[in-house]
GROMACS .gro file of C-alpha atoms in nm:
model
  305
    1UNK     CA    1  -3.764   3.710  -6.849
    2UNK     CA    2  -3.490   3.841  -6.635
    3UNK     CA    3  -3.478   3.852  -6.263
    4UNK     CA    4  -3.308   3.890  -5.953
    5UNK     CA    5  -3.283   3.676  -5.663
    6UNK     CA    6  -3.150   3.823  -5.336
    7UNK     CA    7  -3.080   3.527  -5.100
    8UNK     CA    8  -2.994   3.129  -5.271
    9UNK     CA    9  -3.146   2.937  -5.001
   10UNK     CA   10  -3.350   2.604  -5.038
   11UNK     CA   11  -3.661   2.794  -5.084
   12UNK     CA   12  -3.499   3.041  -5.363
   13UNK     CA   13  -3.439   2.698  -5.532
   14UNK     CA   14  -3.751   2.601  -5.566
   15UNK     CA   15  -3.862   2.908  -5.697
   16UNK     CA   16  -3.579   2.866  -5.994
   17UNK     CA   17  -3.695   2.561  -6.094
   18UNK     CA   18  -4.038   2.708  -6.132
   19UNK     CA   19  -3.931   2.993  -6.312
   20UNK     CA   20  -3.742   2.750  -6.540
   21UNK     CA   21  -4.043   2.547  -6.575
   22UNK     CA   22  -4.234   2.858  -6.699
   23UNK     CA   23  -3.948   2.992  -6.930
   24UNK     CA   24  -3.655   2.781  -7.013
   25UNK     CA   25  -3.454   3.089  -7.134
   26UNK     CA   26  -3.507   3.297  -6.816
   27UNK     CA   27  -3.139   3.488  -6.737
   28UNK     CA   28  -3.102   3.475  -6.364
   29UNK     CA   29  -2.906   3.696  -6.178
   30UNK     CA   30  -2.815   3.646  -5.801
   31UNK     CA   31  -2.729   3.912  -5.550
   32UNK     CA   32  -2.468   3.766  -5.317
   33UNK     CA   33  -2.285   3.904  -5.042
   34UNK     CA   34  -1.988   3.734  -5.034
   35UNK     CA   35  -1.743   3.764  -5.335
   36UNK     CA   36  -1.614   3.400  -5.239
   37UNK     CA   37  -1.964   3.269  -5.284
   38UNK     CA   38  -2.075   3.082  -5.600
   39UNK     CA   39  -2.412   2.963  -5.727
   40UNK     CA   40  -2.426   2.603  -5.801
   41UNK     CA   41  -2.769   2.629  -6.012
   42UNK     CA   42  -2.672   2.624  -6.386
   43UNK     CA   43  -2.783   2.922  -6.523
   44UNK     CA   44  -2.763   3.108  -6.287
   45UNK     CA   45  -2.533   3.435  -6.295
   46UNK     CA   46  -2.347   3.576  -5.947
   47UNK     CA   47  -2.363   3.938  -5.900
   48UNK     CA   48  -2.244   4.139  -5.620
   49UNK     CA   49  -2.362   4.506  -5.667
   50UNK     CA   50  -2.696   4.574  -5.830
   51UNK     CA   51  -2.543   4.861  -6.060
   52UNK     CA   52  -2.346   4.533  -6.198
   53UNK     CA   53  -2.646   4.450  -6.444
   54UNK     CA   54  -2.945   4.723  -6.611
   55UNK     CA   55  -3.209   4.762  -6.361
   56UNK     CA   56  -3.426   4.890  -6.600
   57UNK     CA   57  -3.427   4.530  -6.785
   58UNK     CA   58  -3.525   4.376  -6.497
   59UNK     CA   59  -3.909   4.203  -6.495
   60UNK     CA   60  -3.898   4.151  -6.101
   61UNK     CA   61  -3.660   4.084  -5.785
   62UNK     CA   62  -3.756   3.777  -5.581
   63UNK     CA   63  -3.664   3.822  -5.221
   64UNK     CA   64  -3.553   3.501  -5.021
   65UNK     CA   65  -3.290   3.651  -4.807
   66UNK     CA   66  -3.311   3.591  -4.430
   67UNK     CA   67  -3.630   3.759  -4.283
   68UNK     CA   68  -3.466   3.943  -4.086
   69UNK     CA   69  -3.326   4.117  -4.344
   70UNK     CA   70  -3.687   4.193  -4.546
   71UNK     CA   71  -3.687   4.522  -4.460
   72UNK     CA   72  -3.377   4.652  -4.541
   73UNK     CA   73  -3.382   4.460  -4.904
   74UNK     CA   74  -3.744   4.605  -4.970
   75UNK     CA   75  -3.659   4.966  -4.884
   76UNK     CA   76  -3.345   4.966  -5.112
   77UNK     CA   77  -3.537   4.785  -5.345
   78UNK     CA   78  -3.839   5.052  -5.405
   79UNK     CA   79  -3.611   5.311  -5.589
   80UNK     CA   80  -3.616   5.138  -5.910
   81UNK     CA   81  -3.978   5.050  -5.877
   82UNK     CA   82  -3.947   4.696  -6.003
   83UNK     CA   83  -4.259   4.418  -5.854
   84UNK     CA   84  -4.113   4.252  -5.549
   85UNK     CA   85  -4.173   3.838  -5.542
   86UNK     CA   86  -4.121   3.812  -5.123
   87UNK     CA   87  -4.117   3.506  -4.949
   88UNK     CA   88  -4.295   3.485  -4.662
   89UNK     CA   89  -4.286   3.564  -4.381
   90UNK     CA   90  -4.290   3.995  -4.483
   91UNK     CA   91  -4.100   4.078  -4.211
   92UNK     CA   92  -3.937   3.945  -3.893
   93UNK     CA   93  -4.106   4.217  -3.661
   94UNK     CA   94  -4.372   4.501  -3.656
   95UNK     CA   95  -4.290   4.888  -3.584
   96UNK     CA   96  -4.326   5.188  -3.686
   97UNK     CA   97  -4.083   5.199  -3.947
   98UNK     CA   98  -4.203   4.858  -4.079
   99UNK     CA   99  -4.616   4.996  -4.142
  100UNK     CA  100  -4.403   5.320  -4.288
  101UNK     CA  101  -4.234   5.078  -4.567
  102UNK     CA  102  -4.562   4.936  -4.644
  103UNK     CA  103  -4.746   5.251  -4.683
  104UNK     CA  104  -4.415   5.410  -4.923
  105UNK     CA  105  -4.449   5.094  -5.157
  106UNK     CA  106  -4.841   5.117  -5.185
  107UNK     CA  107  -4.751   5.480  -5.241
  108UNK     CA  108  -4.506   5.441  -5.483
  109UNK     CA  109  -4.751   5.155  -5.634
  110UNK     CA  110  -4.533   4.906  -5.692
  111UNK     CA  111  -4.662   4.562  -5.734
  112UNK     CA  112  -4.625   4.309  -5.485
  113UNK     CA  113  -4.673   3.979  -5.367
  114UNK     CA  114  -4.565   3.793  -5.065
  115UNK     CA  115  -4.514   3.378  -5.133
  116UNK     CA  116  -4.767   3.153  -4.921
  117UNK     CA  117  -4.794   2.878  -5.153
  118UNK     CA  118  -5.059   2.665  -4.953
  119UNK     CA  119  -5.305   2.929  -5.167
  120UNK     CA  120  -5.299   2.740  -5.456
  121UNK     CA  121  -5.311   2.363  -5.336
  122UNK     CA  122  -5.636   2.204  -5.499
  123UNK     CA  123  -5.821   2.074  -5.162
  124UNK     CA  124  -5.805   2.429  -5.026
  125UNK     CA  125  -5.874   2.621  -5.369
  126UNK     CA  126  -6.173   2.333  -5.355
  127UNK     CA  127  -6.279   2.374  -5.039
  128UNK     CA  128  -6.284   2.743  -5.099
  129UNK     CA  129  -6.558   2.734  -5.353
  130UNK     CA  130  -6.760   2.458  -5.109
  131UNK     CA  131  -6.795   2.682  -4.884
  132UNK     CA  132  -6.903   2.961  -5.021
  133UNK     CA  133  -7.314   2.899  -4.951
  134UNK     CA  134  -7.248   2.728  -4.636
  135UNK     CA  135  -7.321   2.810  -4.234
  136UNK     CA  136  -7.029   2.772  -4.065
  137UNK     CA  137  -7.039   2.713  -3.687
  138UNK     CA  138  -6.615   2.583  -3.649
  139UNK     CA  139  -6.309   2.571  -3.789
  140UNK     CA  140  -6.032   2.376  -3.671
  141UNK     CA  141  -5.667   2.405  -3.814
  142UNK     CA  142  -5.354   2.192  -3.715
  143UNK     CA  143  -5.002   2.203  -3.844
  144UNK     CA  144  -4.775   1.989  -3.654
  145UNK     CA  145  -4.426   1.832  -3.752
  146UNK     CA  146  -4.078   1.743  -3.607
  147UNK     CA  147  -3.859   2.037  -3.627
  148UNK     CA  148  -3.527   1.793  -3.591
  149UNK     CA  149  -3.664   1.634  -3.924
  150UNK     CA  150  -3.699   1.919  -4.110
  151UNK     CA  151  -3.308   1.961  -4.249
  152UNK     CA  152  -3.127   1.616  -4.223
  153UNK     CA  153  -2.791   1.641  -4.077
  154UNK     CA  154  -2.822   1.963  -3.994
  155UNK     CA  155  -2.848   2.053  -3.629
  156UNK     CA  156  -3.179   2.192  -3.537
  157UNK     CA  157  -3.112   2.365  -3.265
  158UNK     CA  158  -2.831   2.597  -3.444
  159UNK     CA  159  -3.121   2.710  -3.725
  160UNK     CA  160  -3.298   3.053  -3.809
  161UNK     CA  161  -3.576   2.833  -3.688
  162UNK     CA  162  -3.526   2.772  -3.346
  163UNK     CA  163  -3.390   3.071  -3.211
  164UNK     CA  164  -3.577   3.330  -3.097
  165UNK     CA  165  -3.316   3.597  -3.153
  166UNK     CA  166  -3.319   3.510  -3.528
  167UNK     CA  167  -3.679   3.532  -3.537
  168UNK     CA  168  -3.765   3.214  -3.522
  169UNK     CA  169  -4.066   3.043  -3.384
  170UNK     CA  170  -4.319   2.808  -3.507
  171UNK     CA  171  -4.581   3.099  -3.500
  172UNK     CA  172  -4.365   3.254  -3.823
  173UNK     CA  173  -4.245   2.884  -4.004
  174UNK     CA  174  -4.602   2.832  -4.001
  175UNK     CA  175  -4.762   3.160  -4.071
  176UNK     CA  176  -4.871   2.963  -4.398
  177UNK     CA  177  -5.157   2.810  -4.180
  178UNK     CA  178  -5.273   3.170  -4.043
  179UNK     CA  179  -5.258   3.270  -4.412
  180UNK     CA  180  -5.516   3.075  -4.584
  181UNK     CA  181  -5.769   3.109  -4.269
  182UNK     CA  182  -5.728   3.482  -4.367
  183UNK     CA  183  -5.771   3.392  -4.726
  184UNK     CA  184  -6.049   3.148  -4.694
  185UNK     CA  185  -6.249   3.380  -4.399
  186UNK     CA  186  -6.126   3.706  -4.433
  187UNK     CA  187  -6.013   3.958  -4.115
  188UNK     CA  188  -6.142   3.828  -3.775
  189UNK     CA  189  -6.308   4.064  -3.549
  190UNK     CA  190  -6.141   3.914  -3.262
  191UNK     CA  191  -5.846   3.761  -3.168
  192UNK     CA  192  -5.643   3.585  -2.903
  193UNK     CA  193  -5.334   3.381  -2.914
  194UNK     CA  194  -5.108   3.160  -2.697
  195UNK     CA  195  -4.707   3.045  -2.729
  196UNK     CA  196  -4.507   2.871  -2.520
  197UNK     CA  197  -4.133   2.651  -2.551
  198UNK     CA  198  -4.230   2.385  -2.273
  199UNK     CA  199  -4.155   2.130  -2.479
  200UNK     CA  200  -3.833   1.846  -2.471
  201UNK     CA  201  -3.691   2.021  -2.779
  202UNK     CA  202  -3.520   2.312  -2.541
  203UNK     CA  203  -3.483   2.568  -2.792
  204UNK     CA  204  -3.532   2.905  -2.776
  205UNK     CA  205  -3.824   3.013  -3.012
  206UNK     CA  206  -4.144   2.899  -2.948
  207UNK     CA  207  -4.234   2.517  -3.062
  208UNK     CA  208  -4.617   2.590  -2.981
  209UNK     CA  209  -4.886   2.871  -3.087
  210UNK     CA  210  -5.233   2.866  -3.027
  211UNK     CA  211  -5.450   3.114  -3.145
  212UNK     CA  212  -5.828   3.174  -3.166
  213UNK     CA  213  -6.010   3.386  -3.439
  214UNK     CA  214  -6.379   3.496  -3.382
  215UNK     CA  215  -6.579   3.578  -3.636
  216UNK     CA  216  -6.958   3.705  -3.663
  217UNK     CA  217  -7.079   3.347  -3.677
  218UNK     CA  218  -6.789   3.107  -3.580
  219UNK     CA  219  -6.479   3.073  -3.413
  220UNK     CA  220  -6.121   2.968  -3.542
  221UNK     CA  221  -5.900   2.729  -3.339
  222UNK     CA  222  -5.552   2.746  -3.491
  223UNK     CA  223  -5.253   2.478  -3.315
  224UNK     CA  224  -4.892   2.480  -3.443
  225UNK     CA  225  -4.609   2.255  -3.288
  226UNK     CA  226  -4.230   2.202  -3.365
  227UNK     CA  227  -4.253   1.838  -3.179
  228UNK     CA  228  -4.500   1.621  -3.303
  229UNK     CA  229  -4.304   1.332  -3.487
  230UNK     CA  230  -4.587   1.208  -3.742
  231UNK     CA  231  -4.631   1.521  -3.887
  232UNK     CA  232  -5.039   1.620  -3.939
  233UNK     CA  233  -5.209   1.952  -4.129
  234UNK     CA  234  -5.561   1.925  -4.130
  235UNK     CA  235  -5.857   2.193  -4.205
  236UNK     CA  236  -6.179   2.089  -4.069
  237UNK     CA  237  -6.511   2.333  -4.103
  238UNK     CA  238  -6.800   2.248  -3.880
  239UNK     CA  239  -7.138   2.339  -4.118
  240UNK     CA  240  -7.487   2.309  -4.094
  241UNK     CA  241  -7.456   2.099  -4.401
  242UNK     CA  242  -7.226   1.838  -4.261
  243UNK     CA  243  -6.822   1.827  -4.173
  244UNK     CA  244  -6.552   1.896  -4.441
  245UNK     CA  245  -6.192   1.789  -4.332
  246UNK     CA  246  -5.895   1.839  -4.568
  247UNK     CA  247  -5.586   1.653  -4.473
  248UNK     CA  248  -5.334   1.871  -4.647
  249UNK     CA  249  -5.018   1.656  -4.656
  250UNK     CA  250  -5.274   1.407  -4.870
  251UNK     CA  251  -5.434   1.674  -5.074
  252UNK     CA  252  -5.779   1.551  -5.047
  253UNK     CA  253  -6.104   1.655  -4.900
  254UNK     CA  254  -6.371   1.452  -4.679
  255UNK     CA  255  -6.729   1.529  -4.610
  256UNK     CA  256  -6.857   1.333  -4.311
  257UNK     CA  257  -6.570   1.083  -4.352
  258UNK     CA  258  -6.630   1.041  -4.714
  259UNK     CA  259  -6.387   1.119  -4.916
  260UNK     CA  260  -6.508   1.399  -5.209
  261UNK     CA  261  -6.200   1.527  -5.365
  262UNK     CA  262  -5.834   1.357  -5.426
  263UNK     CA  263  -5.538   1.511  -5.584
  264UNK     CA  264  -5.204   1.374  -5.692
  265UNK     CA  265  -5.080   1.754  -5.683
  266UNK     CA  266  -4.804   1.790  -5.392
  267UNK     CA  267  -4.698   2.056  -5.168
  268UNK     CA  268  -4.426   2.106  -5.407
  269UNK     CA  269  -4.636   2.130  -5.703
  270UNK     CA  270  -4.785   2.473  -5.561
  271UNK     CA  271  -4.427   2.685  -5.625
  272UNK     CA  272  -4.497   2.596  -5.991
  273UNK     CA  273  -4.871   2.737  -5.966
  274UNK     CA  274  -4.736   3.017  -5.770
  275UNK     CA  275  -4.512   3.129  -5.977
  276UNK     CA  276  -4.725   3.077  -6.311
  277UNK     CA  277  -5.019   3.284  -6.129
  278UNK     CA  278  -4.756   3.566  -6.024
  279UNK     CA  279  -4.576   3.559  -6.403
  280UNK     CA  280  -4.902   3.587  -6.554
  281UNK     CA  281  -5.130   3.784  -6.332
  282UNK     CA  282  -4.948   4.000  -6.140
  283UNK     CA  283  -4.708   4.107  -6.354
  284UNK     CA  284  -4.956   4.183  -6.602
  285UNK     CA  285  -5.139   4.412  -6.370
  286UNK     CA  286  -5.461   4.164  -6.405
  287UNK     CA  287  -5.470   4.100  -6.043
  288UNK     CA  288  -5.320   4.215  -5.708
  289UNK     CA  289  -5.328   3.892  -5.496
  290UNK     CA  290  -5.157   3.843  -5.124
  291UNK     CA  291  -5.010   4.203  -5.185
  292UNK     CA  292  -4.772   4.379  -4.937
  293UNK     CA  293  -5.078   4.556  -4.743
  294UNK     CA  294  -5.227   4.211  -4.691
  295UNK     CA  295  -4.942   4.006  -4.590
  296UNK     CA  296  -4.889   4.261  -4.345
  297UNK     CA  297  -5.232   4.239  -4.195
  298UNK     CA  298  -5.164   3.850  -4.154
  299UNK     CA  299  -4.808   3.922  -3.974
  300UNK     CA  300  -4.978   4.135  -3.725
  301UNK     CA  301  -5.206   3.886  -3.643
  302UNK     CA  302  -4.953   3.608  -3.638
  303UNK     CA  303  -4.692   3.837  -3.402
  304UNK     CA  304  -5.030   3.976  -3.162
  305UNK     CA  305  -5.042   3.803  -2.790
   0.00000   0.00000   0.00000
């Protein structure tokens, strides 16, 4: 395979290492802005213009570059018509010009498919398939960790993360949580949300969202926090057939406090799967999965207040 990566961050790292995984003899080329900059994954090749390698050669372009700058990178990217790998969140705003992007690459029908990895932990893949006879009266999700922990020696408060005028906010760091209630329940009919920066954090961005999803039988209750220091991301669905919780972090599932499902998979497990469900189904045209249209539909309801 070849490939190119627009934006080395942590998160594009993980990605490499997947793609690796999948094909030891992958070329990688990186897009970087600055011609002092150097990649310090082996392997990997620095470029600084795309008309520096073939295009055409190309299998796909994985985007990791600030979100911020989603928009811009997509729209250059559709003229060569290559499938787009985007990391999530799509985009760091809705407008006009945003929806027109989304309807040109639908247009143009390239493939795409935004990265929200939770899809393809085993408790939620499991609990997916539980579910799928059940009455559900409530769901209940909670994400909450300690945004100071998150990058060790780094200070928190300077990060895309929590600064509003980066885009920043809990509401899009954990738009992963929004993500699989959309995946697991579909659209809501009705929505509501809450965010607020009350907290002893003083940053910018918001540290809290609530939001609440109706549905034709049951309600969603969605928290995220930037504050809480034993971090916590739970699932629980109310049925008539008895409680399922899935602690996340644990990758396991309980039904009425017993436990029914354990995994030793980890959260970082799932860029492998990811990536190994994009290579082979998506490229291949066997599947369109978390595509551009849907990841926007998510971002709307993750930005609406």
């Amino acid at each position: 395979m070849k490939i190119v990566i627009i934006g080395l961050g942590s998160i594009a790292k993980k990605h490499i290492d997947a793609i690796y995984q999948l094909d030891k003899s992958a070329r990688i080329y990186a897009l970087r802005s600055n011609p002092d900059s150097k990649s310090e994954m082996e392997g990997v090749i620095d470029i600084y213009n795309l008309n520096d390698i073939n295009m055409s050669e190309i299998d796909f372009v994985l985007i990791s570059n600030p979100t911020a700058e989603h928009f811009t990178t997509i729209k250059q990217l559709s003229y060569y018509y290559k499938p787009l790998f985007i990391e999530k969140p799509l985009f760091s705003e809705i407008n006009e010009e945003t929806e027109m992007l989304v309807n040109e690459i639908e247009r143009r029908q390239i493939s795409t498919y935004i990265a929200c990895n939770l899809r393809f932990l085993e408790s939620l893949k499991g609990l997916k398939k539980l579910l799928k006879y059940k009455r559900i009266n409530e769901v209940n999700v909670y994400c909450g960790s300690h945004l100071p922990d998150w990058r060790p020696g780094v200070d928190f408060r300077k990060v895309y993360s929590a600064n509003k005028e980066m885009g920043g906010g809990v509401h899009i760091d954990l738009i992963h949580e929004l993500d699989y209630v959309f995946w697991l329940f579909g659209k809501p009919s009705k929505t509501s949300s809450f965010f607020s920066n009350n907290s002893s954090l003083e940053i910018s961005s918001y540290d809290y969202a609530n939001y609440l999803w109706n549905y034709k039988e049951f309600s969603v209750s969605i928290i995220l926090n930037y504050y809480r220091r034993e971090s916590k991301r739970s699932l629980e669905v109310v049925t008539d057939s008895g409680t399922y919780y899935v602690d996340l972090l644990k990758n396991s599932i309980e039904l009425d406090n017993r436990c029914i499902f354990a995994s030793q998979q980890k959260i970082a497990d799932t860029y492998y799967n990811q990536m190994a469900f994009f290579v082979e189904s998506i490229l291949n045209n066997d599947e369109k999965f978390n595509t551009i249209r849907e990841a926007n539909t998510v971002l709307r309801l993750c930005m609406k207040d």
